[in-house]
Coordinates of C-alpha atoms in Angstrom, one line a residue:
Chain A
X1124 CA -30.1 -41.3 37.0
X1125 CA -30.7 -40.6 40.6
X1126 CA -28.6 -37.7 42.3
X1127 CA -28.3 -36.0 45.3
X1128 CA -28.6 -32.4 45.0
X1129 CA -25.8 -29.7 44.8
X1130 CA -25.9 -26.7 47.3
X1131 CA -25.0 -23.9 44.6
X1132 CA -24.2 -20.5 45.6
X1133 CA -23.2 -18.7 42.3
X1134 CA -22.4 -20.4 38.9
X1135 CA -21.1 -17.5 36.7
X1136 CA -18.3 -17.0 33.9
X1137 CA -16.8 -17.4 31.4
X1138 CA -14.4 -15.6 32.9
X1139 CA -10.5 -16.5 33.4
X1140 CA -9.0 -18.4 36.3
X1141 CA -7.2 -15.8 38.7
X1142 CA -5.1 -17.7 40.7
X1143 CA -3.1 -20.3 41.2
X1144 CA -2.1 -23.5 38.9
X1145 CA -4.5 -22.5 35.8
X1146 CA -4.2 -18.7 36.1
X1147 CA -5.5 -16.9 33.0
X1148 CA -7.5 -19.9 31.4
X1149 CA -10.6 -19.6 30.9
X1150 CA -13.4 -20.8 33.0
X1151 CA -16.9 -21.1 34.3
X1152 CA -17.2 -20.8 38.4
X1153 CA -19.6 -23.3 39.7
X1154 CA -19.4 -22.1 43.9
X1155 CA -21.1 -24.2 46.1
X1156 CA -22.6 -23.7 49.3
X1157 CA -21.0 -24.8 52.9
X1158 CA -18.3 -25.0 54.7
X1159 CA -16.4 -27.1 57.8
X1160 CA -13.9 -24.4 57.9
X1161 CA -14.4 -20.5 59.2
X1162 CA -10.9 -18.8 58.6
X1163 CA -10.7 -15.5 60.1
X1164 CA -9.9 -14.0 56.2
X1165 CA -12.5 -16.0 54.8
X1166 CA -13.4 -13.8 51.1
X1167 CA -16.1 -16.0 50.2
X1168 CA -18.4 -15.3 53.6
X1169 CA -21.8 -15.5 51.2
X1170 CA -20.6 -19.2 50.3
X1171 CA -19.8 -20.2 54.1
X1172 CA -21.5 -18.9 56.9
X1173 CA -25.0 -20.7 57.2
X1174 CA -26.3 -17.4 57.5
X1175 CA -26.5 -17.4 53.7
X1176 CA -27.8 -20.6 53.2
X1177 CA -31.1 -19.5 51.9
X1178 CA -29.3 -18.3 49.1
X1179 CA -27.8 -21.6 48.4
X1180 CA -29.8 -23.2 45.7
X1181 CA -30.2 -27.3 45.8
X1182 CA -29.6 -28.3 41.8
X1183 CA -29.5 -31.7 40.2
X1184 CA -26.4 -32.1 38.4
X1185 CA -28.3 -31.6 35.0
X1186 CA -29.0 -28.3 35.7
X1187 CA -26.0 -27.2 37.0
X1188 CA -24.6 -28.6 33.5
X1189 CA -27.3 -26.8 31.9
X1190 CA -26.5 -23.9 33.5
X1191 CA -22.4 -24.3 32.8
X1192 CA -23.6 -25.3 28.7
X1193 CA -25.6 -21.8 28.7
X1194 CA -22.5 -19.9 29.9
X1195 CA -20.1 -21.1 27.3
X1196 CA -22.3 -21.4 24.6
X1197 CA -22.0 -25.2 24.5
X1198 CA -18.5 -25.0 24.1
X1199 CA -16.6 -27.4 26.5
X1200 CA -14.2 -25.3 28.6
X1201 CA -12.5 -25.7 32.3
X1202 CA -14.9 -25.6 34.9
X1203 CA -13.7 -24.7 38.6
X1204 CA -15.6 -26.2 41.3
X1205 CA -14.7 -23.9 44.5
X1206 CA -16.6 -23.2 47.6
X1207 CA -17.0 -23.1 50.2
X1208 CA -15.6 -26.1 50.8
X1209 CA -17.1 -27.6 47.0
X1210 CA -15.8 -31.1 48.8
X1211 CA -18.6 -31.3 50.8
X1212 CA -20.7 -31.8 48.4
X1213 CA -22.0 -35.1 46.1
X1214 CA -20.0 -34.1 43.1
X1215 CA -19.0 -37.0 41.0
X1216 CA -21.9 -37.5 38.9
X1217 CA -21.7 -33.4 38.4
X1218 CA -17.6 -34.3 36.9
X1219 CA -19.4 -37.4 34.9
X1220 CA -22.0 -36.0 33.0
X1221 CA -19.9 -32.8 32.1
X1222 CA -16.9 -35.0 30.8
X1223 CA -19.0 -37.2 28.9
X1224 CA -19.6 -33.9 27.4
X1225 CA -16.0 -32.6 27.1
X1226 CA -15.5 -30.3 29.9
X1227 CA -12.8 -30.2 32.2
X1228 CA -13.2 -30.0 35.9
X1229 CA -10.8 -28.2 38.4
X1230 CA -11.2 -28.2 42.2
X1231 CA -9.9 -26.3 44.9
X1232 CA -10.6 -27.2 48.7
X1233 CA -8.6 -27.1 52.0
X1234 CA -8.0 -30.9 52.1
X1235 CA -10.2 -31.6 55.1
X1236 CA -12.3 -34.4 53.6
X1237 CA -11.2 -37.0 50.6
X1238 CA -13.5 -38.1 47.9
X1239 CA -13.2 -41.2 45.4
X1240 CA -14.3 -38.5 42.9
X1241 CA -11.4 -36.4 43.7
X1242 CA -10.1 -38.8 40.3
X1243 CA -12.0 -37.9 37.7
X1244 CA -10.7 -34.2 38.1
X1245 CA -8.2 -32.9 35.8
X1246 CA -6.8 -30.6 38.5
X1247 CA -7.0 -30.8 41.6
X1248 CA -5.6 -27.9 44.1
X1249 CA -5.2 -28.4 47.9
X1250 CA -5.1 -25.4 49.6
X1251 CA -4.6 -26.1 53.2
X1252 CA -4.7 -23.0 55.7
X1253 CA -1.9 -21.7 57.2
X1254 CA -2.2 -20.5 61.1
X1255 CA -3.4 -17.1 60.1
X1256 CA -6.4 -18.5 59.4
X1257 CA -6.7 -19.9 62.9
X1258 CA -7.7 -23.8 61.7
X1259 CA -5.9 -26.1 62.0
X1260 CA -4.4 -28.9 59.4
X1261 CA -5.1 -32.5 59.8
X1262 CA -2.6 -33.7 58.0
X1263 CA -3.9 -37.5 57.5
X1264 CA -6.9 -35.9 55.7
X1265 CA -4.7 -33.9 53.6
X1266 CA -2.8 -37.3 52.6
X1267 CA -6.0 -38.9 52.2
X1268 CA -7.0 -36.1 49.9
X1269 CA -3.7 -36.8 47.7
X1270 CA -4.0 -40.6 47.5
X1271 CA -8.0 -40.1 46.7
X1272 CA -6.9 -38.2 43.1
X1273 CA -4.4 -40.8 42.5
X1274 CA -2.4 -40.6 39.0
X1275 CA -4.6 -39.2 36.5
X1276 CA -5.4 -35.9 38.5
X1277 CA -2.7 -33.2 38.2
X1278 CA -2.6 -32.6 41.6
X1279 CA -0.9 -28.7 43.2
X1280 CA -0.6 -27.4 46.4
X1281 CA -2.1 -23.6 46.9
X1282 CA -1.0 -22.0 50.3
X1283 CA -2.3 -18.2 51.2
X1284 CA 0.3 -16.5 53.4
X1285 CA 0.1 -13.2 55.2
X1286 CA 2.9 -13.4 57.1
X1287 CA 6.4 -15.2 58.4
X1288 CA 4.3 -17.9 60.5
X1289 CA 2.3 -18.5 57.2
X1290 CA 5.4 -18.8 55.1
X1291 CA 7.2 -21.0 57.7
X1292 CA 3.8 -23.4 57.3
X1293 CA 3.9 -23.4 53.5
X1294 CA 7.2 -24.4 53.3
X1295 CA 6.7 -27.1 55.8
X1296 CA 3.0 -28.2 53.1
X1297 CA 5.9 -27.9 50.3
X1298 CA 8.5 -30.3 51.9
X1299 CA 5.5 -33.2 53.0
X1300 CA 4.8 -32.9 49.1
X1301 CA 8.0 -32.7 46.5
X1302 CA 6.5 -34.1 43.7
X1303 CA 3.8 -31.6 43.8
X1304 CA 4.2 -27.9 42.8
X1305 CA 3.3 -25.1 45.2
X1306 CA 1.9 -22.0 44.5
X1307 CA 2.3 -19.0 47.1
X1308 CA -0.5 -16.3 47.2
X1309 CA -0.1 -13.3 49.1
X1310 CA -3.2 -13.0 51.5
X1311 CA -6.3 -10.4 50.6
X1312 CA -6.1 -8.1 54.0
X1313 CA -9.5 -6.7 53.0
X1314 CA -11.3 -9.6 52.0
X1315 CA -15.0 -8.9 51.1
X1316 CA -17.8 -8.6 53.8
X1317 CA -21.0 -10.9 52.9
X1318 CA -23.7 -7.6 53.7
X1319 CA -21.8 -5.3 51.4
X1320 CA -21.3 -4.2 48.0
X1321 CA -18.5 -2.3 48.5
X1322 CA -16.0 -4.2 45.7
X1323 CA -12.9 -1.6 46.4
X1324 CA -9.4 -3.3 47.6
X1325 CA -6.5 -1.9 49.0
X1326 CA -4.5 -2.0 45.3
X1327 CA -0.6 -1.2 46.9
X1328 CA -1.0 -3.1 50.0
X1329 CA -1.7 -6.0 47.8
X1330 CA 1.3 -5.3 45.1
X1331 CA 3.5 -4.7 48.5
X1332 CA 2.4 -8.0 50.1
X1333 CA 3.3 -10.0 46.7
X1334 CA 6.5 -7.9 46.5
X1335 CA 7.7 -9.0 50.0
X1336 CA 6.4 -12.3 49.2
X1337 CA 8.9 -12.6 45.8
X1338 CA 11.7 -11.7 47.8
X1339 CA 10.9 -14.0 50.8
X1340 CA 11.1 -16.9 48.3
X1341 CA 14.1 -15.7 46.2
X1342 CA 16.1 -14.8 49.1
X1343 CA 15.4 -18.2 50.9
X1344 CA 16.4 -19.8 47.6
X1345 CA 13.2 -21.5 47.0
X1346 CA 13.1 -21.9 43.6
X1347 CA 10.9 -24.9 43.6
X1348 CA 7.8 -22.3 44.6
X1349 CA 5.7 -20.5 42.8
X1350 CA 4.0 -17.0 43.5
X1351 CA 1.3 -15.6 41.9
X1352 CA -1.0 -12.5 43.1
X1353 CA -5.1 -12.9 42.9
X1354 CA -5.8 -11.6 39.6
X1355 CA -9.1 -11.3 39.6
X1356 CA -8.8 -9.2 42.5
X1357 CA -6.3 -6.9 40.9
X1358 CA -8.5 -6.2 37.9
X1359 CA -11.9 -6.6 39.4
X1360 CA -11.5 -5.7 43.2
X1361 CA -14.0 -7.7 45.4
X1362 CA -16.5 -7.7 42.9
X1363 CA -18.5 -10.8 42.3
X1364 CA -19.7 -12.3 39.3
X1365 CA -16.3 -12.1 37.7
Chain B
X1449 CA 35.8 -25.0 25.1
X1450 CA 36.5 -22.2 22.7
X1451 CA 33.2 -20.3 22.4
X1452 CA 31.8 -17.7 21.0
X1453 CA 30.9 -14.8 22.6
X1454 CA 27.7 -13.7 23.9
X1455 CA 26.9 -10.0 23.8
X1456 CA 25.2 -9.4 27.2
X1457 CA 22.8 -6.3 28.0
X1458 CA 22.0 -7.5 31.6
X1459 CA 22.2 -10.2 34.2
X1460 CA 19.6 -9.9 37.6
X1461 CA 18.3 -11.9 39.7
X1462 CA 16.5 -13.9 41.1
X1463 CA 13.2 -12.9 40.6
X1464 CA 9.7 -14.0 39.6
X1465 CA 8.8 -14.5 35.4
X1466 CA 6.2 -12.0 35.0
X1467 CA 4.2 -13.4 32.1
X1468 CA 3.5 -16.3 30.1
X1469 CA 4.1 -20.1 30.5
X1470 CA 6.4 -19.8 33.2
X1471 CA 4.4 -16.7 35.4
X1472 CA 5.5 -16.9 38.8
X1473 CA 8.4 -19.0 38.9
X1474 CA 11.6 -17.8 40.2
X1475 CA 14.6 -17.2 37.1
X1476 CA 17.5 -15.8 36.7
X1477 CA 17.6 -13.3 33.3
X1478 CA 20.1 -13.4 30.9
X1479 CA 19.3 -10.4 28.7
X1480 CA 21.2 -10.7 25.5
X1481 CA 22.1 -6.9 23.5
X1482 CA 20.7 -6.7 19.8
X1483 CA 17.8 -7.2 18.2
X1484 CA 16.7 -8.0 14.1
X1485 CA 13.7 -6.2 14.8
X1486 CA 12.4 -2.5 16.0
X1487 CA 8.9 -2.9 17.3
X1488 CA 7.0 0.2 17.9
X1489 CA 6.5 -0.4 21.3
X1490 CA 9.5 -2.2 21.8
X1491 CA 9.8 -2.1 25.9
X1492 CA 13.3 -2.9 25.9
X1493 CA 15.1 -0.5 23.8
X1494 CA 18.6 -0.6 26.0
X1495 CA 18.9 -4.2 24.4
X1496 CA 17.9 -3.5 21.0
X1497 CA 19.0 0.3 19.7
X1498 CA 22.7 -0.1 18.3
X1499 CA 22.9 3.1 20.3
X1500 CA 23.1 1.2 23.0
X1501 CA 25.8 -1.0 22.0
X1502 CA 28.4 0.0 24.2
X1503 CA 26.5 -1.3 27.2
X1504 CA 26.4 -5.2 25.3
X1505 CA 29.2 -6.5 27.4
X1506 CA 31.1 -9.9 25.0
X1507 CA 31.0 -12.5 27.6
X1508 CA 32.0 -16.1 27.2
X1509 CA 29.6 -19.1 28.5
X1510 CA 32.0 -19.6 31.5
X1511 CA 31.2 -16.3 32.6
X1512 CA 27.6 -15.8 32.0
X1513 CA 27.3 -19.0 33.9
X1514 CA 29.7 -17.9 36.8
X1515 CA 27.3 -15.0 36.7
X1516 CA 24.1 -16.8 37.0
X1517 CA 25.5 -19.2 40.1
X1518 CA 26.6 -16.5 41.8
X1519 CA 22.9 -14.7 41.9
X1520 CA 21.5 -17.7 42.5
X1521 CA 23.7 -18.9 45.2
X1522 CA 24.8 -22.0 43.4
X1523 CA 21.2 -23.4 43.7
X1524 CA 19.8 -24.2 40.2
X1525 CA 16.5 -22.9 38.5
X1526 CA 15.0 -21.6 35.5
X1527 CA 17.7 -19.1 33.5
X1528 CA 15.2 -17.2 31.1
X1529 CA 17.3 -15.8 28.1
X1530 CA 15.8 -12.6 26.3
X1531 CA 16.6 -9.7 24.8
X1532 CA 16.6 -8.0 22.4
X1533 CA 16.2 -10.9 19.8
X1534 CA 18.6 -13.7 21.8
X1535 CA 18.0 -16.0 19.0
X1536 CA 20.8 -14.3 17.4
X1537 CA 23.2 -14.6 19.9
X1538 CA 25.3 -18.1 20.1
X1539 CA 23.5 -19.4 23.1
X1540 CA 24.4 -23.2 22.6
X1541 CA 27.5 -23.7 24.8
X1542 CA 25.5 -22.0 27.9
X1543 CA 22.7 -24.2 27.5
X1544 CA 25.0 -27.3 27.7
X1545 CA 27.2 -25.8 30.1
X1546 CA 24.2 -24.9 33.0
X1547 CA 22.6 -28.2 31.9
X1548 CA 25.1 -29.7 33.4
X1549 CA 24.9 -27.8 36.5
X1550 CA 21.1 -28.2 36.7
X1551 CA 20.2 -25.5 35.5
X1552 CA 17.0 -25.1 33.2
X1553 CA 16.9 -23.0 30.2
X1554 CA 13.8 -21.1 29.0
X1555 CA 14.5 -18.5 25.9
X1556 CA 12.0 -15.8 23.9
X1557 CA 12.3 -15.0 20.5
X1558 CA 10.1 -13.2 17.9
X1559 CA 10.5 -16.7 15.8
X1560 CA 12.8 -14.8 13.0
X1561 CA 15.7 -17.3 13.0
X1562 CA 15.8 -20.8 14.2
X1563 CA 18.8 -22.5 15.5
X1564 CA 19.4 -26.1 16.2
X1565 CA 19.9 -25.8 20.1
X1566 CA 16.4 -24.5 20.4
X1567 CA 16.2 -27.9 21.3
X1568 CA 18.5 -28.0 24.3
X1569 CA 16.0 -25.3 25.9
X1570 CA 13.5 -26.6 28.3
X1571 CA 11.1 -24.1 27.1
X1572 CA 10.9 -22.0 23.8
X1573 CA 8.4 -19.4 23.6
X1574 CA 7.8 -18.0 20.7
X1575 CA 6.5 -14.6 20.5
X1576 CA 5.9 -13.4 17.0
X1577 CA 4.8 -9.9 16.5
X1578 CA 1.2 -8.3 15.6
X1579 CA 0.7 -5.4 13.3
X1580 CA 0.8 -3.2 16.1
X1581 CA 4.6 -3.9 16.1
X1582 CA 5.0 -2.2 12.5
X1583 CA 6.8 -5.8 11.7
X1584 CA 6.2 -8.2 9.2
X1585 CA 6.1 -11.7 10.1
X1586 CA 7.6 -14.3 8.2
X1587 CA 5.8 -17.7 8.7
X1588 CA 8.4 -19.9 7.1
X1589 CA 11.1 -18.7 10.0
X1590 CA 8.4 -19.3 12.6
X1591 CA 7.8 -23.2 11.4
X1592 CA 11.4 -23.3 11.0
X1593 CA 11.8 -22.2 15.0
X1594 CA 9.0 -24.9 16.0
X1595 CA 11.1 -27.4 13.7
X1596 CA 14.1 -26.7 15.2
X1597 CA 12.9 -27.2 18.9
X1598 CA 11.3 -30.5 18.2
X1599 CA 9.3 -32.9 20.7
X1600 CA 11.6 -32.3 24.0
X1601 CA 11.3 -28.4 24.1
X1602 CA 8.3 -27.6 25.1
X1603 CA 7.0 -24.6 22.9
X1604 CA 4.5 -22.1 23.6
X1605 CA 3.1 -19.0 21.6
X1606 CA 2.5 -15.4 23.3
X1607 CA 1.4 -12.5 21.3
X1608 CA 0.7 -9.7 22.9
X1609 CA -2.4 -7.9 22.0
X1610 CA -2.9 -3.7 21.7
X1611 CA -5.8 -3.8 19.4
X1612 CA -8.7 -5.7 17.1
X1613 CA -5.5 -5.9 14.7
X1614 CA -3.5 -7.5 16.8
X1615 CA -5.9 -10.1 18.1
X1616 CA -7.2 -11.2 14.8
X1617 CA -3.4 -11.8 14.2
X1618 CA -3.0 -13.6 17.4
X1619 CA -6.3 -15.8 16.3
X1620 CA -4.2 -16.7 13.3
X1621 CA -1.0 -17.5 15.0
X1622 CA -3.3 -20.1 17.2
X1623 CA -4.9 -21.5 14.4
X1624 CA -1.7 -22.4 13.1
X1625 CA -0.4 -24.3 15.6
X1626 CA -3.4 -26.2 17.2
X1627 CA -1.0 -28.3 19.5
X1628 CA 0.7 -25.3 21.0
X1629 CA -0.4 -23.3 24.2
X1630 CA -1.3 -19.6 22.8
X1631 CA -0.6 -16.7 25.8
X1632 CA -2.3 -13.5 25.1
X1633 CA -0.5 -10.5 27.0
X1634 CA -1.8 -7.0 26.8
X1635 CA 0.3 -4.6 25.7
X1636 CA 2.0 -2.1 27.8
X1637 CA 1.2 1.3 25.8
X1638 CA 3.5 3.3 28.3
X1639 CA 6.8 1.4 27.3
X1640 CA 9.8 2.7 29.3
X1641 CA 12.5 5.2 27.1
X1642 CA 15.8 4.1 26.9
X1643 CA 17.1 7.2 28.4
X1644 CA 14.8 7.7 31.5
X1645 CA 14.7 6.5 34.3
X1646 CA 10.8 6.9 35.3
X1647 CA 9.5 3.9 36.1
X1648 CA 5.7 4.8 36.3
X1649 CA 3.5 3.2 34.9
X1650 CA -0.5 3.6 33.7
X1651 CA -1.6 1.3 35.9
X1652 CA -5.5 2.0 35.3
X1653 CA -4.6 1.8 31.7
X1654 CA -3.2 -1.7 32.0
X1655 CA -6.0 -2.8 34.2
X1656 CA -8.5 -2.1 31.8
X1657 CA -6.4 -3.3 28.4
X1658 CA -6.3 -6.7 30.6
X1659 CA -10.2 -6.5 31.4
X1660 CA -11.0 -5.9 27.6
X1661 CA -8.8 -8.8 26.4
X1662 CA -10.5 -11.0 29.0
X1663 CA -13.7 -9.9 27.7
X1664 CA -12.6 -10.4 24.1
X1665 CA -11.3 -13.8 24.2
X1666 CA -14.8 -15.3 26.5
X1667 CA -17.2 -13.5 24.1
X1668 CA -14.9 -15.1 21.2
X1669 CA -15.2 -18.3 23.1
X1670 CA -11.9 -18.5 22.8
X1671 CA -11.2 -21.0 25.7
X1672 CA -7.6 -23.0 24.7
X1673 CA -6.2 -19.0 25.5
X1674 CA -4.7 -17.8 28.5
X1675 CA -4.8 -14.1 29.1
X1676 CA -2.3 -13.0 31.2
X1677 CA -0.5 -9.6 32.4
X1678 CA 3.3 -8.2 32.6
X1679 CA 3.0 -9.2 36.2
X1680 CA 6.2 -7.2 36.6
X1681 CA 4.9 -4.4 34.9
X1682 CA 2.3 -4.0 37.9
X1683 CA 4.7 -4.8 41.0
X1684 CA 7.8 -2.6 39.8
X1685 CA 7.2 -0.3 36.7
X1686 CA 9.6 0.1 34.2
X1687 CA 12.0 -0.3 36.5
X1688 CA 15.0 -2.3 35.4
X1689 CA 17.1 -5.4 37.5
X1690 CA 13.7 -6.9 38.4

């Protein structure tokens, strides 16, 4: 088999999922490299600006699976392909070979660009960015994205907010998609910077964000929602590798 | 209807679930007074100690329901019965009642008695107790509760883990009941006392239980486990109505 190669940034784990629709599962992290996106919050600056892209690694899908069969001991687990923007990148045969042998693939990406592969995830999360961001949505893309995992993908909605405008925006995400479940996640407000190793967070601005968050959604009566802090940040700060 | 009466600790909401299957979704608690059990730890003594008896109001379904709308502004969601055990309470006629409203029904129970409408709930979790609890757990009574909710309930385990004791326990629990999702929670070892109201917590102490379960469970290659928090724990305290 033939591939194109896979811009990898960091594969590491096991460790568990901290957010969103699979929180607490186990997993091994497969980031890649790139990104069409720069939101101003960005936390994953190492695995976006081009900057970095020395330290982006080109791997065949074999050794990526390799890599992901070293982690777990050969033990098929979840494996979350984030980014970046991990859509950007040729990985179908990646999902193929792994399944074949019983891993599970997750996916998380903005919803800027639909793949056929986007099927042969188990779960795949759409995270579109809200205006604090400063992108803006295409919304046919995002549909494209949706129709592209088809049936057989469990398909979610993930939307950061940081404040009302951001809420206003996820509800709006929520209402285009009823069938799908939508998780809220308070916004990091001091996301990591790519040049440091300084892994400390601000611990009660974070419980205070997902507070106010809680009693946005209760208050509004949107029961439908579902909001979950960064867990991984909670327990390991801005660390990376975990 | 003539029903039974339901002896009722507390009623508050709406909030988030903070732990297990349901984590993050908005509910409405029903907290049902007395309990077959007296764990060690037991963090909710107010609905358990006979002391507290006085405070377990006898309400009827009509009420508890009229209750539940009014919190949640007559829009249904997810009620989450507890306790205490709330297994022991006659919780049928609710069930059917808010059914019929809408509303969903999710119940926890140490698995010590099993009652037929375990299969009107919408989700059972069954939370039997680890050594650490000083209790004794009687498997028969556990298959009986999975019996009793049968294929249209879905069921889930959660044991929640203060030592190597405990986890070899939960292990055992898991191995069990293959088909069932297992949630590991780590314990809370500063439990509120009935007759404070201090709501701190040990919040570095809970951080790091969480980090060594985490560890545990990926170096046990322990993958079909979720590890997850008292989410609640972390955004309020001990601090009651939330």
């Amino acid at each position: 088999m033939t591939s194109e190669l896979i811009r990898v940034n960091e594969i590491f784990g096991p460790t568990i999922q901290g957010e969103g629709a699979l929180i607490g599962q186990p997993t091994v992290f497969v980031r890649t490299g790139g990104c069409d996106y720069r939101c101003t919050w960005c936390d994953t600056l190492h695995a976006v600006d081009s900057a970095y892209r020395d330290e982006w690694c080109p791997m065949t899908p074999e050794a990526i699976l390799m890599q992901i069969e070293i982690l777990s001991g050969g033990r098929p687990l979840m494996v979350s392909l984030s980014g970046g923007n991990p859509a950007i990148q040729p990985l179908g045969d990646l999902i193929d070979l792994g399944r074949g042998e019983g891993y599970r693939f997750a996916l998380e990406t903005q919803g800027s660009l639909a793949k056929d592969w986007f099927s042969r995830l188990d779960v795949l999360t759409l995270s579109p960015k809200p205006p604090s961001s400063g992108m803006a949505t295409d919304w046919q893309k995002l549909a494209e994205c949706v129709e592209a995992a088809g049936p057989d993908t469990q398909t979610v909605l993930k939307v950061v907010v940081f404040d009302e405008a951001d809420y206003a925006y996820a509800r709006d995400v929520a209402e285009r998609y009823p069938g799908l479940s939508c998780y809220l996640q308070p916004g990091n407000h001091t996301p990591p910077q790519a040049e440091t190793s300084d892994s400390s967070i601000d611990m009660t601005g974070i419980l205070e964000r997902m507070r106010w968050l809680v009693d946005r959604v209760t208050k509004d009566q949107w029961y439908a929602a579902t909001v979950l802090p960064q867990l991984h940040t909670m327990l390991w700060g801005n660390l990376r590798g975990v």
